[in-house]
């Protein structure tokens, strides 16, 4: 079993839809969770960073963490064509040692159609 | 791109030739990383550095070496390039926080 599983999609939605992106993980040592957005032929760009179980909101984006189920989600409200990109989840263990190394999901390709 | 540049941005080379990719940062961050990104595999860590002259291997380090003689520069060398090293290479940096910031990438083709 891979440490981090992410459905690669592709996911295609109409403009204005609510988008749900998800990752599951198997390593209970993961404590910090991130979402990156990557436009075609660009580097990944950090969108959200969370630690605690629960929700964190930033504008149209909400990151959700459920450590008991080992499941994280990213919700995009009122999706726009400019949200079309690949979304990568990433996670790492707690502080100390080599725990700053990130483990990435393979990414979900999202297209928002006007 | 958080003060990170990578050079070259594109390179085509032949099997067996040495190749060096450069990552330069202006953020004075302590940690630097090299990743490769391939379809079906996502981002995989090649090598990382936790200070000047302090480096260690990631999950796909075979065939790669790195050097860091200054805080701002992290070099990735393919001693003898192979076709399996055709990929997009990303450099990333981080300070003592969790956030890693990525550079724009280098697209390498080994013929």
Tab-separated table of C-alpha atoms in Angstrom:
chain	number	residue	atom	x	y	z
A	1	UNK	CA	0.000	0.000	0.000
A	2	UNK	CA	1.310	3.404	-0.971
A	3	UNK	CA	1.834	5.805	1.914
A	4	UNK	CA	-0.321	8.441	0.215
A	5	UNK	CA	-3.120	7.698	-2.229
A	6	UNK	CA	-4.682	10.359	-4.423
A	7	UNK	CA	-7.133	9.832	-7.267
A	8	UNK	CA	-5.394	11.187	-10.405
A	9	UNK	CA	-8.684	12.124	-12.100
A	10	UNK	CA	-9.027	13.832	-14.453
A	11	UNK	CA	-11.836	15.784	-12.857
A	12	UNK	CA	-13.905	18.116	-15.036
A	13	UNK	CA	-16.482	20.482	-13.535
A	14	UNK	CA	-18.514	23.504	-14.715
A	15	UNK	CA	-17.608	26.973	-13.534
A	16	UNK	CA	-19.161	27.755	-10.162
A	17	UNK	CA	-19.210	24.141	-8.964
A	18	UNK	CA	-17.902	23.013	-5.601
A	19	UNK	CA	-14.858	20.804	-6.048
A	20	UNK	CA	-13.752	18.141	-3.593
A	21	UNK	CA	-10.223	16.724	-3.793
A	22	UNK	CA	-9.095	13.962	-1.469
A	23	UNK	CA	-6.107	11.993	-0.228
A	24	UNK	CA	-5.819	9.031	2.088
A	25	UNK	CA	-2.692	7.993	3.914
A	26	UNK	CA	-1.491	4.987	5.847
A	27	UNK	CA	1.323	6.390	8.007
A	28	UNK	CA	-0.090	7.494	11.344
A	29	UNK	CA	3.129	9.468	11.983
A	30	UNK	CA	2.045	12.123	9.471
A	31	UNK	CA	1.138	15.254	11.392
A	32	UNK	CA	1.372	18.140	8.918
A	33	UNK	CA	-0.658	18.333	5.736
A	34	UNK	CA	-0.338	20.559	2.704
A	35	UNK	CA	-2.051	21.182	-0.586
A	36	UNK	CA	-0.108	22.432	-3.586
A	37	UNK	CA	-1.453	23.708	-6.886
A	38	UNK	CA	0.576	23.159	-10.020
A	39	UNK	CA	-0.216	24.820	-13.309
A	40	UNK	CA	0.975	23.168	-16.483
A	41	UNK	CA	4.747	23.459	-16.921
A	42	UNK	CA	5.151	25.371	-13.645
A	43	UNK	CA	6.440	24.540	-10.174
A	44	UNK	CA	4.060	23.525	-7.364
A	45	UNK	CA	2.659	26.453	-5.402
A	46	UNK	CA	1.677	26.065	-1.745
A	47	UNK	CA	-2.060	26.626	-1.239
A	48	UNK	CA	-2.894	25.407	2.240
A	49	UNK	CA	-1.054	24.062	5.280
A	50	UNK	CA	-2.793	22.419	8.224
A	51	UNK	CA	-1.841	20.556	11.364
A	52	UNK	CA	-4.884	19.882	13.446
A	53	UNK	CA	-7.867	17.750	12.603
A	54	UNK	CA	-10.733	19.942	11.460
A	55	UNK	CA	-11.171	22.664	8.865
A	56	UNK	CA	-9.048	25.578	7.759
A	57	UNK	CA	-10.483	28.156	5.409
A	58	UNK	CA	-8.739	30.617	3.106
A	59	UNK	CA	-11.005	32.460	0.709
A	60	UNK	CA	-12.657	29.963	-1.609
A	61	UNK	CA	-10.457	27.121	-0.330
A	62	UNK	CA	-11.093	24.890	2.686
A	63	UNK	CA	-8.685	22.213	3.856
A	64	UNK	CA	-10.083	19.443	6.011
A	65	UNK	CA	-8.117	16.883	8.018
A	66	UNK	CA	-9.492	13.768	9.695
A	67	UNK	CA	-6.568	12.069	11.430
A	68	UNK	CA	-8.735	9.300	12.857
A	69	UNK	CA	-9.698	8.227	9.330
A	70	UNK	CA	-6.335	9.205	7.792
A	71	UNK	CA	-8.147	11.316	5.219
A	72	UNK	CA	-7.608	14.864	4.015
A	73	UNK	CA	-9.663	16.974	1.640
A	74	UNK	CA	-9.476	20.252	-0.224
A	75	UNK	CA	-12.727	21.988	-1.134
A	76	UNK	CA	-12.896	24.733	-3.736
A	77	UNK	CA	-16.056	26.847	-3.715
A	78	UNK	CA	-17.303	28.805	-6.727
A	79	UNK	CA	-14.659	27.192	-8.923
A	80	UNK	CA	-13.173	29.318	-11.692
A	81	UNK	CA	-11.425	28.403	-14.967
A	82	UNK	CA	-8.254	29.787	-13.379
A	83	UNK	CA	-8.462	26.934	-10.833
A	84	UNK	CA	-7.709	24.467	-13.628
A	85	UNK	CA	-4.480	22.808	-12.520
A	86	UNK	CA	-3.078	19.698	-10.883
A	87	UNK	CA	-3.591	19.583	-7.117
A	88	UNK	CA	-1.042	17.728	-5.015
A	89	UNK	CA	-1.464	16.698	-1.422
A	90	UNK	CA	1.659	16.406	0.717
A	91	UNK	CA	2.343	15.416	4.279
A	92	UNK	CA	5.109	14.893	6.804
A	93	UNK	CA	5.740	13.681	10.291
A	94	UNK	CA	6.257	15.701	13.432
A	95	UNK	CA	9.300	17.841	14.238
A	96	UNK	CA	12.769	16.426	14.656
A	97	UNK	CA	15.010	14.043	12.718
A	98	UNK	CA	14.207	13.689	9.028
A	99	UNK	CA	10.565	14.549	9.492
A	100	UNK	CA	10.803	17.655	7.323
A	101	UNK	CA	10.765	15.407	4.243
A	102	UNK	CA	7.441	15.540	2.433
A	103	UNK	CA	5.562	12.615	0.963
A	104	UNK	CA	3.403	13.613	-1.990
A	105	UNK	CA	0.306	12.193	-3.589
A	106	UNK	CA	0.484	11.795	-7.351
A	107	UNK	CA	-1.856	14.722	-7.972
A	108	UNK	CA	-5.379	15.228	-9.317
A	109	UNK	CA	-5.845	17.040	-12.624
A	110	UNK	CA	-8.771	19.468	-12.403
A	111	UNK	CA	-10.405	21.286	-15.315
A	112	UNK	CA	-13.031	23.973	-14.674
A	113	UNK	CA	-15.061	24.638	-17.797
A	114	UNK	CA	-16.474	28.145	-18.477
B	1	UNK	CA	8.623	31.516	-6.999
B	2	UNK	CA	9.802	32.613	-3.561
B	3	UNK	CA	13.234	33.797	-4.752
B	4	UNK	CA	14.262	30.499	-6.324
B	5	UNK	CA	15.810	30.176	-9.745
B	6	UNK	CA	16.864	27.062	-11.599
B	7	UNK	CA	19.270	26.802	-14.490
B	8	UNK	CA	19.143	25.731	-17.171
B	9	UNK	CA	15.378	25.688	-17.647
B	10	UNK	CA	15.581	23.243	-20.517
B	11	UNK	CA	18.354	20.876	-21.538
B	12	UNK	CA	18.741	18.130	-24.103
B	13	UNK	CA	21.751	15.895	-23.725
B	14	UNK	CA	23.024	12.515	-24.821
B	15	UNK	CA	23.337	9.298	-22.863
B	16	UNK	CA	26.611	9.060	-20.989
B	17	UNK	CA	27.308	12.776	-20.711
B	18	UNK	CA	27.581	14.545	-17.357
B	19	UNK	CA	24.916	17.116	-16.513
B	20	UNK	CA	24.748	19.659	-13.688
B	21	UNK	CA	21.595	21.482	-12.684
B	22	UNK	CA	21.760	24.539	-10.468
B	23	UNK	CA	19.335	25.841	-7.897
B	24	UNK	CA	19.859	29.344	-6.516
B	25	UNK	CA	17.859	30.952	-3.700
B	26	UNK	CA	17.787	34.466	-2.308
B	27	UNK	CA	15.744	33.595	0.817
B	28	UNK	CA	18.628	32.369	2.997
B	29	UNK	CA	16.637	29.217	3.830
B	30	UNK	CA	18.515	26.414	5.498
B	31	UNK	CA	16.971	23.424	3.744
B	32	UNK	CA	17.141	22.733	0.022
B	33	UNK	CA	15.748	19.777	-1.912
B	34	UNK	CA	15.912	18.244	-5.355
B	35	UNK	CA	12.852	16.387	-6.690
B	36	UNK	CA	12.024	14.758	-9.965
B	37	UNK	CA	8.502	14.621	-11.338
B	38	UNK	CA	7.379	11.892	-13.707
B	39	UNK	CA	3.945	10.854	-14.966
B	40	UNK	CA	2.526	8.114	-12.772
B	41	UNK	CA	5.066	8.716	-10.021
B	42	UNK	CA	4.437	12.228	-8.840
B	43	UNK	CA	7.158	14.151	-7.026
B	44	UNK	CA	10.003	12.060	-5.643
B	45	UNK	CA	12.848	13.315	-3.483
B	46	UNK	CA	16.335	12.779	-4.916
B	47	UNK	CA	18.617	14.486	-2.394
B	48	UNK	CA	18.284	17.179	0.208
B	49	UNK	CA	20.531	19.506	2.177
B	50	UNK	CA	20.129	20.715	5.729
B	51	UNK	CA	23.054	23.146	5.644
B	52	UNK	CA	26.238	24.038	3.826
B	53	UNK	CA	28.109	20.823	3.037
B	54	UNK	CA	25.361	18.788	4.791
B	55	UNK	CA	23.455	16.592	2.381
B	56	UNK	CA	21.626	13.285	2.438
B	57	UNK	CA	19.866	10.890	0.100
B	58	UNK	CA	16.204	10.808	-0.743
B	59	UNK	CA	14.178	7.932	-2.145
B	60	UNK	CA	15.568	7.981	-5.733
B	61	UNK	CA	19.213	9.006	-5.309
B	62	UNK	CA	20.937	6.362	-7.471
B	63	UNK	CA	22.804	8.008	-10.368
B	64	UNK	CA	22.702	11.474	-8.779
B	65	UNK	CA	25.057	13.456	-6.592
B	66	UNK	CA	24.701	16.880	-4.998
B	67	UNK	CA	26.862	19.596	-3.558
B	68	UNK	CA	26.209	22.658	-1.474
B	69	UNK	CA	29.193	24.931	-0.888
B	70	UNK	CA	27.124	28.061	-0.215
B	71	UNK	CA	23.788	28.621	1.475
B	72	UNK	CA	22.247	29.946	-1.717
B	73	UNK	CA	23.341	27.263	-4.187
B	74	UNK	CA	22.469	23.587	-4.440
B	75	UNK	CA	23.830	21.625	-7.406
B	76	UNK	CA	22.486	18.354	-8.750
B	77	UNK	CA	24.856	16.306	-10.935
B	78	UNK	CA	24.095	13.377	-13.165
B	79	UNK	CA	27.538	11.825	-13.568
B	80	UNK	CA	26.575	9.847	-16.670
B	81	UNK	CA	23.075	10.638	-17.857
B	82	UNK	CA	20.721	7.819	-18.855
B	83	UNK	CA	17.390	7.922	-20.662
B	84	UNK	CA	15.625	6.973	-17.423
B	85	UNK	CA	16.731	10.324	-16.022
B	86	UNK	CA	14.632	12.197	-18.545
B	87	UNK	CA	12.314	14.122	-16.260
B	88	UNK	CA	11.323	17.481	-14.875
B	89	UNK	CA	13.532	18.456	-11.940
B	90	UNK	CA	12.350	20.796	-9.212
B	91	UNK	CA	14.326	22.474	-6.502
B	92	UNK	CA	12.591	23.429	-3.264
B	93	UNK	CA	13.597	25.359	-0.150
B	94	UNK	CA	12.327	25.586	3.394
B	95	UNK	CA	13.275	27.183	6.661
B	96	UNK	CA	12.361	25.660	9.994
B	97	UNK	CA	8.651	25.726	9.092
B	98	UNK	CA	6.822	23.061	7.196
B	99	UNK	CA	6.296	24.941	3.997
B	100	UNK	CA	8.467	24.030	1.056
B	101	UNK	CA	8.617	26.485	-1.798
B	102	UNK	CA	9.379	25.270	-5.267
B	103	UNK	CA	11.356	26.664	-8.150
B	104	UNK	CA	10.141	26.803	-11.758
B	105	UNK	CA	11.701	23.479	-12.781
B	106	UNK	CA	14.237	22.195	-15.309
B	107	UNK	CA	13.045	20.011	-18.136
B	108	UNK	CA	15.792	17.494	-18.969
B	109	UNK	CA	15.752	15.178	-21.961
B	110	UNK	CA	18.399	12.466	-22.283
B	111	UNK	CA	18.584	11.003	-25.780
